[in-house]
XYZ file of C-alpha atoms in Angstrom:
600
model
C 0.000 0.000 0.000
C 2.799 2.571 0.895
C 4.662 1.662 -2.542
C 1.630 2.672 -4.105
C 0.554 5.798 -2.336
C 4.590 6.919 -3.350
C 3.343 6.137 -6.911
C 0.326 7.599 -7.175
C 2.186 10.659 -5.520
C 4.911 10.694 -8.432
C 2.375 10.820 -10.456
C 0.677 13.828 -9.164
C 4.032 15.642 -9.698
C 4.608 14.738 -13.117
C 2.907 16.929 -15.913
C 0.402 14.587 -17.718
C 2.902 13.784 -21.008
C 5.153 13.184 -19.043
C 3.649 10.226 -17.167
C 5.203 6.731 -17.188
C 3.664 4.329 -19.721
C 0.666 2.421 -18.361
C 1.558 -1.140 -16.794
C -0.571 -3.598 -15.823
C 0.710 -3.067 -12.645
C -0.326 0.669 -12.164
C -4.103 -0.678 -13.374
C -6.915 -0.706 -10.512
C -10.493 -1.972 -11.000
C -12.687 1.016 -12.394
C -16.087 -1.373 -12.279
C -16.972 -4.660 -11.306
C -19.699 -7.202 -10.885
C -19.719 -9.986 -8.672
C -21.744 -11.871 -10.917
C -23.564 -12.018 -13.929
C -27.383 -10.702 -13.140
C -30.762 -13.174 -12.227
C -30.850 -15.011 -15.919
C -27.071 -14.889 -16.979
C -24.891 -17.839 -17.439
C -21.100 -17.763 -18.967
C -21.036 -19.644 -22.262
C -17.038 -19.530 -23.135
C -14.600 -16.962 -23.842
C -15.374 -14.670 -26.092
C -13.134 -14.749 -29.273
C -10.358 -12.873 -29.625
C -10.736 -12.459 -33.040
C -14.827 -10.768 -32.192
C -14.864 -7.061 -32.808
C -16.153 -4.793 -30.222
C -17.807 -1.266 -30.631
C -16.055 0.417 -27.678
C -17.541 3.799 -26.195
C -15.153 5.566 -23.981
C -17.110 8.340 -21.885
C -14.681 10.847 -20.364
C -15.133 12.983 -17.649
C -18.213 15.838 -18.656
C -15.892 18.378 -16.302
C -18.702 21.611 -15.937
C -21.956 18.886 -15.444
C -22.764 20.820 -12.596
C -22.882 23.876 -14.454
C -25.520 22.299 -16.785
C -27.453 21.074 -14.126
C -27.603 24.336 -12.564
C -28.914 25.554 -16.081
C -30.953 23.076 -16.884
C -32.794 23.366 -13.455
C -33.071 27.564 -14.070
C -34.467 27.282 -17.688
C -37.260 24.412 -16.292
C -38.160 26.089 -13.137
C -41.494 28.895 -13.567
C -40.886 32.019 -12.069
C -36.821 32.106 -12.532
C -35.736 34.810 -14.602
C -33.902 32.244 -16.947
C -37.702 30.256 -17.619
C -37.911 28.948 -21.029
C -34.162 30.329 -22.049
C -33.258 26.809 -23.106
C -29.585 26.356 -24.019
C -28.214 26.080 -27.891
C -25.917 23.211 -28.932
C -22.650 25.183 -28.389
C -23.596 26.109 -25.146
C -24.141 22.647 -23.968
C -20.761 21.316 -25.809
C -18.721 23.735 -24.297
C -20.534 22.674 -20.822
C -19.558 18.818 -21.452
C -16.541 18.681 -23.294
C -13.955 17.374 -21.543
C -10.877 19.299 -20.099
C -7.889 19.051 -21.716
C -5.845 17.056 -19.577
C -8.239 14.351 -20.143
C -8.034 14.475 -23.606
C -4.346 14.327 -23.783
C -3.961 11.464 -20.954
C -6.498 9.144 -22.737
C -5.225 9.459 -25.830
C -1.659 8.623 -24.886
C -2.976 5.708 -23.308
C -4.570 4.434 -26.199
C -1.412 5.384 -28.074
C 0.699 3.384 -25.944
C -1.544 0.349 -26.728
C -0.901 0.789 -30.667
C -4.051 2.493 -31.658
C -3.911 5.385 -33.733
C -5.596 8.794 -33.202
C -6.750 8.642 -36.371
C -8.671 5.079 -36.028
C -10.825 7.159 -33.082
C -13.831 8.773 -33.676
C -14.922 11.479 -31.161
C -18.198 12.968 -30.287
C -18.910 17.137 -31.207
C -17.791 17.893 -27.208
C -15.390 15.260 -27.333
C -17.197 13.688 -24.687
C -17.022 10.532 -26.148
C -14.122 8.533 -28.709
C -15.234 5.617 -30.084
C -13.288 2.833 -31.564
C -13.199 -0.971 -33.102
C -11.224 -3.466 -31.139
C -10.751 -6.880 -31.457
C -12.130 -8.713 -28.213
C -8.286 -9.517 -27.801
C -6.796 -5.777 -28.387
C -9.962 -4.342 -25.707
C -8.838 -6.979 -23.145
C -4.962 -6.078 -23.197
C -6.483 -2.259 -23.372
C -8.694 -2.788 -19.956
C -6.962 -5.530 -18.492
C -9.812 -7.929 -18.324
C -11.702 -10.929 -20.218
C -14.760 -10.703 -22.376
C -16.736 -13.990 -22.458
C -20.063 -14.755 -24.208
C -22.674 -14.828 -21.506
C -26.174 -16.310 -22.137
C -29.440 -15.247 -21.253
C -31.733 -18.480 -20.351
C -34.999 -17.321 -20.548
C -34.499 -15.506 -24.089
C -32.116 -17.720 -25.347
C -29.858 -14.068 -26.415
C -26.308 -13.853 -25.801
C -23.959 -11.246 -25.104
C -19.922 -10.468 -25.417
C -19.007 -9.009 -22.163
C -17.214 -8.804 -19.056
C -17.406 -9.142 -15.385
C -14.979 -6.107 -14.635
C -13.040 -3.929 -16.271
C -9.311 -2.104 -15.015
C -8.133 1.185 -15.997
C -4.851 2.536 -15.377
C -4.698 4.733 -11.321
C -4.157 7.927 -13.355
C -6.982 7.633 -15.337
C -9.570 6.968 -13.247
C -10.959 10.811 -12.810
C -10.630 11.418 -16.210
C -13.469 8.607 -18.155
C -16.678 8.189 -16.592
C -17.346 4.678 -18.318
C -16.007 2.293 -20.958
C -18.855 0.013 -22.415
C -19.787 -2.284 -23.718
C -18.342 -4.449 -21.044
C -20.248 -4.590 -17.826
C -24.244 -3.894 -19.017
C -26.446 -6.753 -19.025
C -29.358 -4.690 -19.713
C -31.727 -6.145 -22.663
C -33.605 -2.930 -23.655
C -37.439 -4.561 -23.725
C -39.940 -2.795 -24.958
C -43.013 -1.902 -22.991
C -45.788 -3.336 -24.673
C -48.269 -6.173 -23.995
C -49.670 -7.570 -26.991
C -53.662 -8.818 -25.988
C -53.127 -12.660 -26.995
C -52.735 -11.898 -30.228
C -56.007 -10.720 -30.003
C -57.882 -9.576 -33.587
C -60.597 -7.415 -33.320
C -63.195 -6.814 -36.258
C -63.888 -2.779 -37.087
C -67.209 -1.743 -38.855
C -68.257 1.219 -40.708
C -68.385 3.461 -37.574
C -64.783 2.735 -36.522
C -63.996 6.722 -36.591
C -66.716 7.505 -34.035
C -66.304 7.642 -30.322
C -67.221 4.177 -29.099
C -70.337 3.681 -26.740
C -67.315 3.070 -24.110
C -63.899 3.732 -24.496
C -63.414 0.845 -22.027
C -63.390 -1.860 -24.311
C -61.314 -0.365 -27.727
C -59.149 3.061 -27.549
C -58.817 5.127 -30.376
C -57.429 8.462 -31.044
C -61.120 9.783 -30.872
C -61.369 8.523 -27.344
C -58.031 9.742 -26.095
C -59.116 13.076 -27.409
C -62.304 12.855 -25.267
C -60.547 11.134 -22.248
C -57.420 14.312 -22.288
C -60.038 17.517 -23.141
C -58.462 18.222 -26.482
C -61.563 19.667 -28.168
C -60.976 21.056 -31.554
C -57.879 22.383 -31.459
C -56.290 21.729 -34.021
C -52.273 22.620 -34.280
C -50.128 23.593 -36.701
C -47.983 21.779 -39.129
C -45.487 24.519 -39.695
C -44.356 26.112 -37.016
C -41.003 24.369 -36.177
C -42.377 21.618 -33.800
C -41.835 18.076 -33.822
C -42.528 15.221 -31.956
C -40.133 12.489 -32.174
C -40.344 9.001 -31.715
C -37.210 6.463 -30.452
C -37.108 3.190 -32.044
C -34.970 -0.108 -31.451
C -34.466 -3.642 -31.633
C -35.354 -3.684 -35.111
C -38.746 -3.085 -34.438
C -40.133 -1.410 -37.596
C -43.198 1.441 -38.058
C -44.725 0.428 -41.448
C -46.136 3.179 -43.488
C -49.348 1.115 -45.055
C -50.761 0.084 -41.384
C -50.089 3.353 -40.548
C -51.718 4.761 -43.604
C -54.602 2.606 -43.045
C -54.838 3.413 -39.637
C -55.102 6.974 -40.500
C -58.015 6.494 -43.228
C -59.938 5.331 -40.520
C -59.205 6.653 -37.587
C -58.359 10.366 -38.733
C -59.023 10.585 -42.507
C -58.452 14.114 -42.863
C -54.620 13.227 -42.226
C -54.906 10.419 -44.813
C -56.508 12.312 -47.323
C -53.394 15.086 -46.935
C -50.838 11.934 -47.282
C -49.653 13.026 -43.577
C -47.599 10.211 -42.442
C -44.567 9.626 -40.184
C -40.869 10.249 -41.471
C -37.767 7.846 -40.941
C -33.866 8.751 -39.599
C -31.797 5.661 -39.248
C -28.912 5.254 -36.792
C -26.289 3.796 -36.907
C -26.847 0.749 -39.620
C -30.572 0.686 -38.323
C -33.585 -0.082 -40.724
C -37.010 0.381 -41.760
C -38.632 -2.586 -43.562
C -41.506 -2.336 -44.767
C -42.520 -5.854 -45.280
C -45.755 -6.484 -43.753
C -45.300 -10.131 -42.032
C -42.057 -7.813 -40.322
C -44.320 -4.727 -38.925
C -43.256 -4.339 -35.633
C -46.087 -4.269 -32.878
C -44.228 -1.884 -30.840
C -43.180 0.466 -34.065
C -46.580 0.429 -35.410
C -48.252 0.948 -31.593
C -45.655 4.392 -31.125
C -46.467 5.835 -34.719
C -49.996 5.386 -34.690
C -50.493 6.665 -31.458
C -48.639 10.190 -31.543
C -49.962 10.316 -35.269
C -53.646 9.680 -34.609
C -53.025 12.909 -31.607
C -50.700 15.280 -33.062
C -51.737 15.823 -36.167
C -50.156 17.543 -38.831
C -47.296 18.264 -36.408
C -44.232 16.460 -38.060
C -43.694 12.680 -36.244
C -40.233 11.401 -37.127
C -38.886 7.849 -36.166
C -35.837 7.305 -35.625
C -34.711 3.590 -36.256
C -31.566 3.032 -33.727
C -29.272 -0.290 -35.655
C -26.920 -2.336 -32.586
C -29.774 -5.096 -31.455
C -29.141 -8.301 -29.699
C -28.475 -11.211 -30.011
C -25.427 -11.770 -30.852
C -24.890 -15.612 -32.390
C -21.596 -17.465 -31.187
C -22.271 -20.406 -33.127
C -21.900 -18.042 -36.055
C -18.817 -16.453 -35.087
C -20.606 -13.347 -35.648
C -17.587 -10.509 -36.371
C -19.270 -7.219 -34.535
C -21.460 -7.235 -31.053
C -23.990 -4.654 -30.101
C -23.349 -1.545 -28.208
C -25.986 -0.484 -26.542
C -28.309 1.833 -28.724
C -29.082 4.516 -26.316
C -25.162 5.489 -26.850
C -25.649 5.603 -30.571
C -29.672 7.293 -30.356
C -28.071 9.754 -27.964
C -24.960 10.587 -30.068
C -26.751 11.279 -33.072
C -29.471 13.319 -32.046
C -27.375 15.952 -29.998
C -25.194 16.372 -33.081
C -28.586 18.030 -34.438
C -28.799 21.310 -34.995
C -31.439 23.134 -32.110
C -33.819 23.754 -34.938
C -33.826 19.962 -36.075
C -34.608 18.972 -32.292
C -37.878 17.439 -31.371
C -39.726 19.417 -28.991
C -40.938 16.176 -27.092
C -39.237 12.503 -27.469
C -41.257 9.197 -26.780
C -39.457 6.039 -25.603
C -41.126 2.381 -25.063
C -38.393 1.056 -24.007
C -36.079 0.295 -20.934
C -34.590 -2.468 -18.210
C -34.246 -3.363 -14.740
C -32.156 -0.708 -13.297
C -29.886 -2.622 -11.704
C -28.661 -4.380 -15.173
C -27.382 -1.210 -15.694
C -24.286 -0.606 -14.097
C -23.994 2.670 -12.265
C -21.574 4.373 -14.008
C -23.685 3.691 -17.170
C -27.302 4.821 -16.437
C -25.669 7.859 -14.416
C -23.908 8.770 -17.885
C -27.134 8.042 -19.918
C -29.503 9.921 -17.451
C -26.634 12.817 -17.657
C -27.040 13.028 -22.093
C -30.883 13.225 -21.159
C -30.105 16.287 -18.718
C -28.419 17.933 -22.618
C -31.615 16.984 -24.330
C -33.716 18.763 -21.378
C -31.246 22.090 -21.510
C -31.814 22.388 -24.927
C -35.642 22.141 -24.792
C -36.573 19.065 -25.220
C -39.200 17.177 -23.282
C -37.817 13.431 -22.832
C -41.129 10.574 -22.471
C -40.109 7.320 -21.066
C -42.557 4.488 -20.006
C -42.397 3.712 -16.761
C -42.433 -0.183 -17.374
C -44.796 -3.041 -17.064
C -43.687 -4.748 -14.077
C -45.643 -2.981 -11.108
C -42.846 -2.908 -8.795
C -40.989 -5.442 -9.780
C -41.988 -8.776 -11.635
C -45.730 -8.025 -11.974
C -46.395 -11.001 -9.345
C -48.938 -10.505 -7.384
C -49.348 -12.066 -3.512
C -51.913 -14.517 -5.133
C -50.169 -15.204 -8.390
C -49.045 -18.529 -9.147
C -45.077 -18.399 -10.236
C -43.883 -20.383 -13.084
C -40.479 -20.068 -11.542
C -38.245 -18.045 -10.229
C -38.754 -14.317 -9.370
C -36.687 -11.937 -10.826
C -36.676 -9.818 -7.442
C -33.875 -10.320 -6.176
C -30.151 -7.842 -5.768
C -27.564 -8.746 -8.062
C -24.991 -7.555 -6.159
C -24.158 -11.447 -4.730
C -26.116 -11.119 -1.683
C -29.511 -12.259 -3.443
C -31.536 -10.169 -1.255
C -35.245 -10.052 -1.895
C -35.919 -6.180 -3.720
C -38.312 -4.093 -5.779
C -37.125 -3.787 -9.091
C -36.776 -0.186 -10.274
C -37.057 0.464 -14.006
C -34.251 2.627 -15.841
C -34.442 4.971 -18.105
C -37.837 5.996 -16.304
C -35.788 6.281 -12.808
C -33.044 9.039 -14.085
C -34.650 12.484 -12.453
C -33.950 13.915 -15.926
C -36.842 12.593 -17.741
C -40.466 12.309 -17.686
C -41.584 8.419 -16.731
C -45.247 7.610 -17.986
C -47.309 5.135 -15.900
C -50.421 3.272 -17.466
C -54.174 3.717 -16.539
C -56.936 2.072 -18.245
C -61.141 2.481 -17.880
C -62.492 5.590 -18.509
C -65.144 7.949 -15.568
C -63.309 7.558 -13.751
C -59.410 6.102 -15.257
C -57.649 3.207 -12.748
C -54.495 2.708 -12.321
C -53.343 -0.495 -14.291
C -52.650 -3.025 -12.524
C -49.106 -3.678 -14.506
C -48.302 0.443 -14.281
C -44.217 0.531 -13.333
C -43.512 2.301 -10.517
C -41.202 2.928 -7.011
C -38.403 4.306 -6.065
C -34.241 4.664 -7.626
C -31.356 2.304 -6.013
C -29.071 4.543 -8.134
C -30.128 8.432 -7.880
C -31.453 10.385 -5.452
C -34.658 12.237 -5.006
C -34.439 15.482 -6.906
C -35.489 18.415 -4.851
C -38.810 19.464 -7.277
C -40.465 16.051 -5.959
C -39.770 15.859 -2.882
C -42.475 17.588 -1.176
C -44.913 15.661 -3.396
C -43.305 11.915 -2.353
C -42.423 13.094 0.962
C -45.835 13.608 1.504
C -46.858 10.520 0.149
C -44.923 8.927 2.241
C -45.970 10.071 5.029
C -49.483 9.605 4.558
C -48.894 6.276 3.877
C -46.315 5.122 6.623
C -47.508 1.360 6.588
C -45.181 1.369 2.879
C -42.256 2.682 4.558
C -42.465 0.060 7.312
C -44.235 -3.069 5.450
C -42.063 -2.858 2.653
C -38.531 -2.102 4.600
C -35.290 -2.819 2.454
C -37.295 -3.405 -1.122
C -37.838 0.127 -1.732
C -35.245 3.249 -1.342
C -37.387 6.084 -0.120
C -34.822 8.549 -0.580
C -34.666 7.982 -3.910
C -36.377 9.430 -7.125
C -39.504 8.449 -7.619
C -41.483 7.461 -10.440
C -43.564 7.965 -12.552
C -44.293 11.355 -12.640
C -47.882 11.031 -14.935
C -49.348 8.171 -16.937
C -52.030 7.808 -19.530
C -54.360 5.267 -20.895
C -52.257 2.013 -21.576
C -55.212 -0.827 -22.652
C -56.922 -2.220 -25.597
C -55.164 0.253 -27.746
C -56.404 -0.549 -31.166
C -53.465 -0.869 -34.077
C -53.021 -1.747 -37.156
C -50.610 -4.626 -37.713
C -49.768 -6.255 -40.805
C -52.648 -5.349 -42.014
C -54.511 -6.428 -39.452
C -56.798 -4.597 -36.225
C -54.897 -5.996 -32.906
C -55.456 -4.960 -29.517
C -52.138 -3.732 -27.643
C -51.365 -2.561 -24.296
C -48.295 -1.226 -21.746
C -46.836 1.669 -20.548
C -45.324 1.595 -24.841
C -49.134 2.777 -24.995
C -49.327 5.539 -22.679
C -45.580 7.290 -23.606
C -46.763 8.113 -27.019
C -50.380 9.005 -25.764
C -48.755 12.014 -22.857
C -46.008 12.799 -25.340
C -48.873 13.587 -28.183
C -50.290 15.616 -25.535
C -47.245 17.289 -24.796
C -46.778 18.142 -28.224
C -50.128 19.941 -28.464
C -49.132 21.669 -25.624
C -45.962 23.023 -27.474
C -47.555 23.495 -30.319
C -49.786 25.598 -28.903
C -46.693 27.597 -26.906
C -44.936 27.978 -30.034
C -47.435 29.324 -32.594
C -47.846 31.888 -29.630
C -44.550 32.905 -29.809
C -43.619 31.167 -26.795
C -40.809 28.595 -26.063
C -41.552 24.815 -25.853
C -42.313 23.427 -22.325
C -38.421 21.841 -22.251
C -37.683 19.733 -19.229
C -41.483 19.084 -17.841
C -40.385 17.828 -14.250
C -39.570 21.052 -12.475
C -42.688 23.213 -14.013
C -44.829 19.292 -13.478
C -44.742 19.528 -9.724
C -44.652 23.353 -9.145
C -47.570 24.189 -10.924
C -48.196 21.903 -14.189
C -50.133 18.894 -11.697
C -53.116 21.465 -11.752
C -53.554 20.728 -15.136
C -53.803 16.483 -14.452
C -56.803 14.128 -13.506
C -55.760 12.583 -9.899
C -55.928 9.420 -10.505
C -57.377 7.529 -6.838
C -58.029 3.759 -8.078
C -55.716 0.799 -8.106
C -52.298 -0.427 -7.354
C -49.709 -2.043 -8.746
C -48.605 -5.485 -7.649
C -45.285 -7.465 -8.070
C -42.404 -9.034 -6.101
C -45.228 -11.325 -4.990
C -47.051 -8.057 -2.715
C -49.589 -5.952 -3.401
C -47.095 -3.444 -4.515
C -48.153 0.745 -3.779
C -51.014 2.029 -4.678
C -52.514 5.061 -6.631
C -54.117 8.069 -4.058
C -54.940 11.421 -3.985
C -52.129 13.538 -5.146
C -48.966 12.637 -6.605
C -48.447 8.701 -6.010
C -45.751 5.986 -7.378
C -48.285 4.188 -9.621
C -49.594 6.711 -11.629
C -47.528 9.786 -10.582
C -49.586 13.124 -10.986
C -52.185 11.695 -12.457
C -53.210 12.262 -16.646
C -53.087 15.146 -18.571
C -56.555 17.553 -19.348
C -54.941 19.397 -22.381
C -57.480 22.297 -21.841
C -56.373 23.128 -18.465
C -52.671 22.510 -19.278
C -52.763 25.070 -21.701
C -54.412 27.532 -19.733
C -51.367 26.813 -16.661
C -48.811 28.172 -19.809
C -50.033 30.964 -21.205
C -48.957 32.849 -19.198
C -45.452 31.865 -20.048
């Protein structure tokens, strides 16, 4: 220990060139798991010939400062209130500092790879580079193997820990992939399979919006009236899409003819981005339930405000009996990467996701850096949508449900304690998680609506009067369910929305879908009528909604009193008057939402 506190101390004294090269000796372990998580086996080593996509995060050094902006810009009543931040501002808050810069890439030097083989983000936040699983083991001092996930049959290339070298260590946030397990589900619930038959009154209200949901009933349900936006000024709603799930334009178009001819007979219809090697097929046996459920919902609300979807490439699973040359990164790198190189006028306004994982498959160091590019988005005026997940508080596993083996709710941290499971993306504080509801006069709470409390981040000052007082009027939580749930942390959801018997086409085909991948798109098509309706009045878009959601925005919800949701084998929380972790504030009444802004 005393040899190397006189290292590390050299170190300190020598200018940053003029460092040693790095030894395996002078590495330390930057992350670790002590096992694979609930589901993961080791297969074999991974090849050395495999080639990985690395991501090398270094250290954002002025986060704070963005914080502090993005907090001023979101909050009503400060002076800085809708002054969201352009794309050079936020660079120059990120970027790293210079010492960083040069340190990492004399390390990589050192290990043979050229500057010129790097790629590097527009702050230089992030290099990116293709390594052979050999090369990216000598380069982090570890071993990749090929991990399997039972229930799914997927596998994975990664690794248990990772090293960096001492000095480095303050100067890269995260190297991946190599220690995320996370499998990126989407939120949906298909009904069975269920086909449903439409007649010649399919565009009408039905006599109860209980049994089918249409854009007509969410309309009715969320007090949108007539208003009708605007298809030019400047606002779009954007839709994030993975997995190779694919939005086809002839369900959609159909969909449209009879749900909200008007846009059909003006050839409205959802544009396509692809990222990074991702596709759009638009064969029909390949429509993708999830695609078609995100596209048709924000479409059938917003409009003729522009819908783009944005098709992220980099989806499991990888094959070993292939010998498949490239793995997947994870996609929220690559989704994240491209659209903060857009310019602030080719931003979406508001951003839907259906998609997300157990939060502790994430490791730390990864969902902190995720939830941190969200915090950019929400500076630069965008309002980030994520569902809140389908799990309840965990597996979905009610005290009376029979289990078909075994329950997911447990830590993966070795010690195999029992735990809610807390979903992430919706759990970073710098994004807006959606809950589900379903009936209608009054709306429930769906039973399968995610919700609880972070293991990872902690409870962001604009909630907590709203969960501390939850909490307290409901003290039998805090003591029945001791050691599954982190109080302290950020709570979610912050809203929800209808999430049952949505009604989509699907190859052609009228389907029934359902999950919190139904109610993201329904509040973020509500959010983008609320924009809309900021922005033709020569006001700024709503930005990051959590500050201005529980200050003054929850006026403009429907509390939302009825229902709970289970899992982890209890009756999980349930929903009550005020803000609560099963449906959050409740769902949105567009009229009275629009009267809270105006007078921003």
């Amino acid at each position: 220990m005393f040899a190397l506190l006189l290292l590390l101390a050299h170190f300190a004294l020598c200018s940053p060139l003029s460092r040693p090269h790095s030894t395996s000796a002078s590495y330390t372990v930057k992350e670790s798991l002590p096992a694979p998580p609930p589901g993961w086996a080791a297969y074999s080593r991974a090849p050395g010939n495999h080639q990985l996509k690395l991501k090398i995060g270094l250290t954002q050094a002025r986060f704070g400062e963005l914080e502090q902006a993005l907090w001023e810009v979101s909050t009503p009543g400060h002076e800085r209130y809708g002054m969201h931040l352009g794309k050079e501002e936020v660079e120059e808050l990120v970027k790293p500092l210079e010492d960083s810069l040069a340190l990492v890439d004399a390390w990589l030097e050192e290990h043979g790879i050229p500057l010129s083989a790097l790629s590097r983000s527009p702050a230089q936040d992030w290099v990116t580079l293709m390594l052979p699983v050999s090369a990216a083991e000598q380069l982090l001092n570890t071993e990749y193997h090929v991990f399997r996930h039972t229930p799914s049959g997927d596998y994975l290339v990664r690794a248990l820990q990772y090293s960096l070298p001492a000095h480095l260590h303050a100067h890269i946030d995260v190297i991946q992939p190599s220690t995320t397990f996370a499998r990126l589900q989407p939120k949906r619930r298909s009904l069975h399979g269920e086909r449903i038959s439409l007649g010649s009154s399919a565009a009408a209200i039905p006599t109860s919006c209980n049994s089918t949901i249409t854009p007509a009933c969410l309309k009715e349900i969320y007090n949108v009236g007539t208003y009708t936006p605007s298809a030019t000024s400047g606002n779009i709603l954007g839709i994030a899409g993975y997995l190779e799930e694919w939005a086809n334009i002839n369900d959609t178009n159909w969909f449209l003819q009879t749900f909200v001819p008007e846009a059909a007979a003006q050839g409205y219809m959802f544009s396509v981005e692809l990222i990074n090697n991702g596709t759009n097929s638009q064969n029909e046996s390949e429509a993708g339930g999830e695609a078609n459920l995100d596209v048709q919902t924000t479409a059938g609300l917003s409009y003729p405000i522009p819908n783009i979807y944005y098709s992220t490439g980099g989806s499991p699973p990888f094959t070993p009996d292939l010998n498949t040359p490239t793995d997947t990164n994870e996609p929220y790198a690559e989704f994240l990467a491209y659209i903060q190189g857009k310019t602030d006028a080719e931003l979406p306004r508001s951003l839907t996701t259906s998609y997300g994982d157990d939060e502790q498959t994430v490791p730390y160091s990864y969902a902190v850096r995720v939830c941190n590019e969200f915090a950019q988005l929400g500076a630069r005026g965008v309002s980030v949508m994520f569902s809140s997940g389908d799990g309840g508080v965990g597996d979905g596993l009610g005290p009376n449900d029979q289990a078909y083996g075994p329950t997911t709710c447990y830590t993966n941290d070795g010690k195999n304690t029992s735990t809610f499971l807390p979903g992430f993306p919706a759990s970073c504080p710098y994004v807006t998680a959606v809950g589900g509801t379903y009936r209608e006069g009054p709306e429930w709470a769906v039973p399968f609506s995610g919700g609880g409390f972070s293991k990872y981040f902690s409870q962001p000052s604009y909630q907590a009067l709203a969960v501390g007082t939850y909490l307290a009027q409901n003290p039998a939580y805090v003591s029945m369910y001791e050691g599954l749930f982190n109080p302290f942390g950020r709570a979610y959801p912050d809203v929800s929305a209808q999430s049952n018997n949505f009604t989509v086409n699907l190859g052609g085909e009228w389907v029934l879908e359902a999950g919190t991948s139904a109610s993201c798109p329904t509040f973020t098509g509500i959010i983008s009528l609320v924009n809309d309706h900021l922005i033709t009045n020569g006001r700024p878009a709503l930005g990051f909604l959590n500050p201005w959601l529980y200050a003054e925005g929850h006026y403009g919800f429907n509390d939302i009193t009825i229902g709970n949701n289970p899992g982890c084998y209890t009756n999980g929380f349930n929903a009550t008057v005020g803000w609560d972790p099963v449906t959050g504030w409740g769902t949105p009444d567009f009229g009275k939402i629009a009267q809270i802004v105006w007078p921003y």
